[in-house]
XYZ file of C-alpha atoms in Angstrom:
289
model
C 88.779 38.886 134.470
C 84.875 38.481 134.791
C 84.622 42.436 136.648
C 86.625 43.895 133.427
C 84.812 41.870 130.884
C 81.071 43.103 132.998
C 83.005 46.572 132.873
C 83.658 46.596 128.683
C 80.548 44.862 128.491
C 78.503 48.286 130.212
C 80.586 50.554 128.460
C 79.756 49.245 125.126
C 76.322 49.048 125.912
C 74.213 51.991 124.019
C 73.936 54.655 126.533
C 69.490 54.521 127.732
C 67.932 57.305 126.085
C 67.126 60.207 128.441
C 63.309 61.102 128.260
C 62.500 64.990 128.642
C 61.250 67.251 130.659
C 57.825 68.199 130.209
C 56.394 71.012 131.327
C 52.057 71.100 130.497
C 49.393 73.660 131.754
C 46.866 72.458 132.100
C 45.212 69.330 134.135
C 43.051 68.175 130.676
C 46.763 68.301 128.919
C 48.270 66.964 131.112
C 45.769 63.871 131.364
C 46.933 63.344 127.342
C 50.527 64.123 127.761
C 50.892 61.574 130.695
C 49.327 59.033 128.211
C 51.753 59.499 126.185
C 54.489 59.435 128.034
C 52.893 56.068 129.528
C 55.535 54.235 131.453
C 58.833 56.719 130.635
C 57.541 59.476 132.661
C 55.606 61.770 134.047
C 55.005 65.072 132.982
C 54.682 68.841 134.904
C 51.349 70.020 136.064
C 52.153 73.874 135.938
C 48.650 75.252 136.603
C 47.771 74.692 140.881
C 43.942 72.216 140.674
C 41.084 74.789 140.654
C 43.329 78.020 139.716
C 41.924 80.606 136.990
C 44.118 79.933 134.113
C 43.817 83.263 132.684
C 45.051 85.231 135.510
C 47.873 82.718 136.872
C 50.114 84.318 138.731
C 53.804 81.938 138.331
C 55.903 81.431 142.083
C 59.430 81.352 142.132
C 59.495 77.473 142.240
C 57.581 76.856 139.247
C 59.464 79.320 137.137
C 62.373 77.395 137.765
C 60.344 74.305 136.521
C 59.675 75.666 133.337
C 63.070 76.977 132.967
C 64.450 73.372 132.931
C 61.580 71.870 130.524
C 62.944 70.476 127.125
C 59.145 70.380 125.580
C 55.651 72.675 127.367
C 52.655 71.773 125.906
C 49.968 74.067 126.310
C 46.859 74.907 125.570
C 47.736 78.296 123.946
C 47.216 82.576 124.181
C 43.783 82.722 124.250
C 43.580 80.554 127.837
C 46.868 81.516 129.155
C 48.395 84.728 127.763
C 50.555 85.256 130.432
C 52.572 81.745 129.200
C 53.717 83.413 126.028
C 55.540 85.687 127.918
C 57.002 82.799 130.224
C 58.729 80.579 127.463
C 59.483 83.678 125.043
C 62.258 84.295 128.403
C 63.270 81.277 129.437
C 66.790 80.498 129.479
C 67.058 77.564 126.916
C 64.516 77.162 124.043
C 62.496 74.431 124.343
C 60.371 72.630 121.754
C 56.833 75.072 122.431
C 53.265 73.197 121.012
C 50.640 75.373 121.712
C 47.495 73.103 120.356
C 45.817 75.792 119.105
C 47.939 76.716 116.764
C 48.189 72.446 115.599
C 47.435 72.156 112.024
C 44.305 70.449 110.386
C 42.020 70.365 113.788
C 39.027 68.370 113.377
C 36.808 70.984 115.049
C 37.275 74.888 115.763
C 34.072 76.366 117.431
C 34.417 80.640 117.134
C 32.295 81.915 119.612
C 29.078 84.441 119.820
C 31.250 87.017 121.115
C 35.275 87.953 121.750
C 36.711 86.219 124.623
C 38.681 88.092 127.003
C 42.291 87.556 125.414
C 41.702 86.836 121.809
C 38.984 86.021 119.486
C 39.607 82.021 119.296
C 37.077 79.661 121.488
C 40.344 78.221 123.376
C 38.511 75.555 125.273
C 39.363 73.374 122.226
C 40.090 69.851 124.573
C 36.829 69.729 125.201
C 36.313 68.098 122.096
C 37.249 64.849 122.002
C 38.255 64.081 119.164
C 40.350 67.248 119.262
C 41.934 65.992 121.868
C 42.818 62.670 119.707
C 44.096 65.127 117.213
C 46.436 66.714 120.337
C 47.434 63.128 120.891
C 49.211 62.744 118.029
C 50.814 66.347 118.200
C 52.127 65.816 121.633
C 54.036 62.635 120.356
C 55.792 64.334 117.323
C 57.139 66.770 119.916
C 58.423 64.391 122.300
C 59.612 61.960 119.009
C 61.480 65.145 118.083
C 63.406 65.604 121.689
C 63.462 62.033 122.456
C 63.765 60.319 118.839
C 65.102 57.177 120.480
C 61.523 56.417 122.530
C 59.705 57.837 119.304
C 57.937 54.516 117.747
C 56.750 54.344 122.051
C 55.495 57.514 121.896
C 53.802 57.328 118.462
C 51.988 53.751 119.460
C 51.015 55.354 122.852
C 48.950 58.105 121.598
C 47.519 55.687 119.168
C 46.025 54.089 121.915
C 44.560 56.532 123.538
C 43.686 58.167 120.367
C 41.251 54.706 119.647
C 39.896 54.643 123.415
C 39.052 58.642 123.051
C 37.296 57.838 119.227
C 35.231 54.649 121.766
C 34.764 57.664 124.669
C 33.361 59.795 121.649
C 30.735 56.760 120.053
C 29.711 56.583 123.587
C 29.169 59.454 124.809
C 26.938 60.766 122.071
C 24.900 57.920 122.315
C 24.502 58.576 126.687
C 23.342 62.775 124.780
C 21.143 61.465 121.998
C 18.446 59.875 124.380
C 17.987 62.486 127.155
C 14.983 64.488 126.015
C 15.205 67.834 123.588
C 16.311 70.745 126.345
C 16.408 74.052 126.271
C 20.267 74.788 127.082
C 21.199 77.777 128.778
C 25.447 78.761 129.466
C 26.727 80.541 132.546
C 30.046 81.522 130.858
C 30.197 80.748 127.266
C 33.106 78.610 127.447
C 31.347 74.783 126.575
C 30.461 74.996 122.709
C 33.623 72.730 121.816
C 31.294 70.461 123.492
C 27.803 70.698 122.400
C 28.874 70.843 119.176
C 30.790 68.018 118.938
C 27.218 66.077 120.331
C 24.762 68.022 118.284
C 23.279 70.056 121.168
C 22.896 73.817 121.099
C 23.349 76.524 123.911
C 20.420 79.144 123.460
C 22.475 81.828 125.223
C 24.981 82.728 127.965
C 25.335 84.725 130.979
C 28.883 85.890 130.127
C 30.878 85.130 127.353
C 33.900 85.485 129.621
C 34.885 84.578 133.386
C 36.591 87.812 133.645
C 33.229 89.477 132.952
C 29.982 90.076 135.016
C 26.409 90.078 132.765
C 24.997 93.251 132.278
C 21.824 94.184 133.115
C 20.616 93.721 129.314
C 22.060 89.820 129.343
C 20.328 89.212 132.225
C 16.436 90.661 130.701
C 16.917 88.874 127.480
C 17.752 85.470 129.751
C 15.122 85.637 131.828
C 12.652 86.542 128.504
C 14.209 83.597 126.444
C 13.380 81.347 129.616
C 9.750 83.042 130.548
C 7.844 80.358 128.317
C 10.336 76.874 128.421
C 9.395 74.631 130.749
C 12.387 72.191 130.408
C 15.222 74.338 130.883
C 19.100 73.682 132.180
C 21.799 75.980 133.208
C 25.360 74.677 132.414
C 28.144 75.990 135.426
C 30.658 75.956 137.070
C 32.134 74.352 139.798
C 32.569 78.597 141.067
C 29.324 79.941 139.967
C 27.674 82.891 141.759
C 24.892 81.436 143.395
C 23.053 84.722 143.153
C 23.346 85.197 139.306
C 21.530 81.172 138.583
C 19.369 83.242 141.797
C 18.763 86.126 139.241
C 18.244 83.878 135.895
C 16.189 81.460 137.645
C 13.762 84.504 139.225
C 11.824 81.981 141.417
C 11.448 79.693 137.858
C 11.964 75.991 137.787
C 15.522 76.196 136.553
C 17.845 72.625 136.619
C 22.019 73.302 137.014
C 24.189 71.040 135.570
C 27.832 72.048 136.804
C 30.137 71.413 134.297
C 34.107 70.701 135.164
C 35.851 71.943 132.183
C 39.175 71.603 134.227
C 39.253 68.547 135.898
C 38.918 69.911 139.290
C 37.941 67.483 141.238
C 39.892 64.835 139.636
C 43.047 63.147 140.676
C 45.532 64.462 138.482
C 47.121 61.838 135.575
C 46.009 59.347 132.736
C 42.142 58.664 133.955
C 41.138 62.525 134.471
C 40.677 63.536 130.521
C 38.074 60.689 129.805
C 36.953 60.920 133.360
C 35.932 65.013 132.880
C 34.234 64.050 129.477
C 32.542 61.319 131.385
C 31.446 63.584 134.060
C 30.691 66.596 131.764
C 27.950 63.773 129.704
C 26.714 62.472 132.772
C 26.248 65.838 134.364
C 24.236 67.151 131.307
C 22.327 64.156 130.713
C 20.985 63.872 133.814
C 20.145 68.161 134.044
C 18.360 67.071 130.682
C 16.336 64.310 131.611
C 14.669 65.510 134.611
């Protein structure tokens, strides 16, 4: 009789909500989605660490992962133009959250010149207040897919957003204390970060990571640096040393390596804040020397 009662109680209990399958594009977005999911689940990171988001080639296993997604969270067509077609051709119709299309984004930055995949600067996650805004959008997408857990998603997003606001204030103090330095970018990818923290870039070697700098661009930047003793180049982990040497041309040009994708960081909830801290530290060290 006791066993029958137990079975009846189990049958009468409400079914546990099924957490949606979530797929994200790059590691910083994966980190934000992980924070919103919290203990309920873990999103899938689609792109391999260090992969070029612009020209990534999906493996069959990754295509299958996408085909099972209930929610796809990605930066947008300006960063991964190929992903738009892939999502459109999926057998199912997942919730499609394109972060660059989120309304009322705190900061939108237009580049000096067009990017290789459209005119909008797609590196919006490099502003931590944009990332805090993304957290709310991610919570909304997950709540639509899983209404039973909506309060948890929204609470996790609010807590993570508060942490990012505190991180923004700390980073502002850190960078405001650094000496004024001329900043030159290897690739025009850091304007969201620099604009948020009231820093200016005087020029860039290339507007797109798919383009090599022209001889005229190199000459212009050398002219800018000719009389400048306090200059810092914002480089990427895979920057071409020969290009850096060509720009420096025997001058003392300090280099800050800024990893916008968190290639060397462990994927997970801590990756995004660690990425911002690492960029701020590399930049402040370069400016202080």
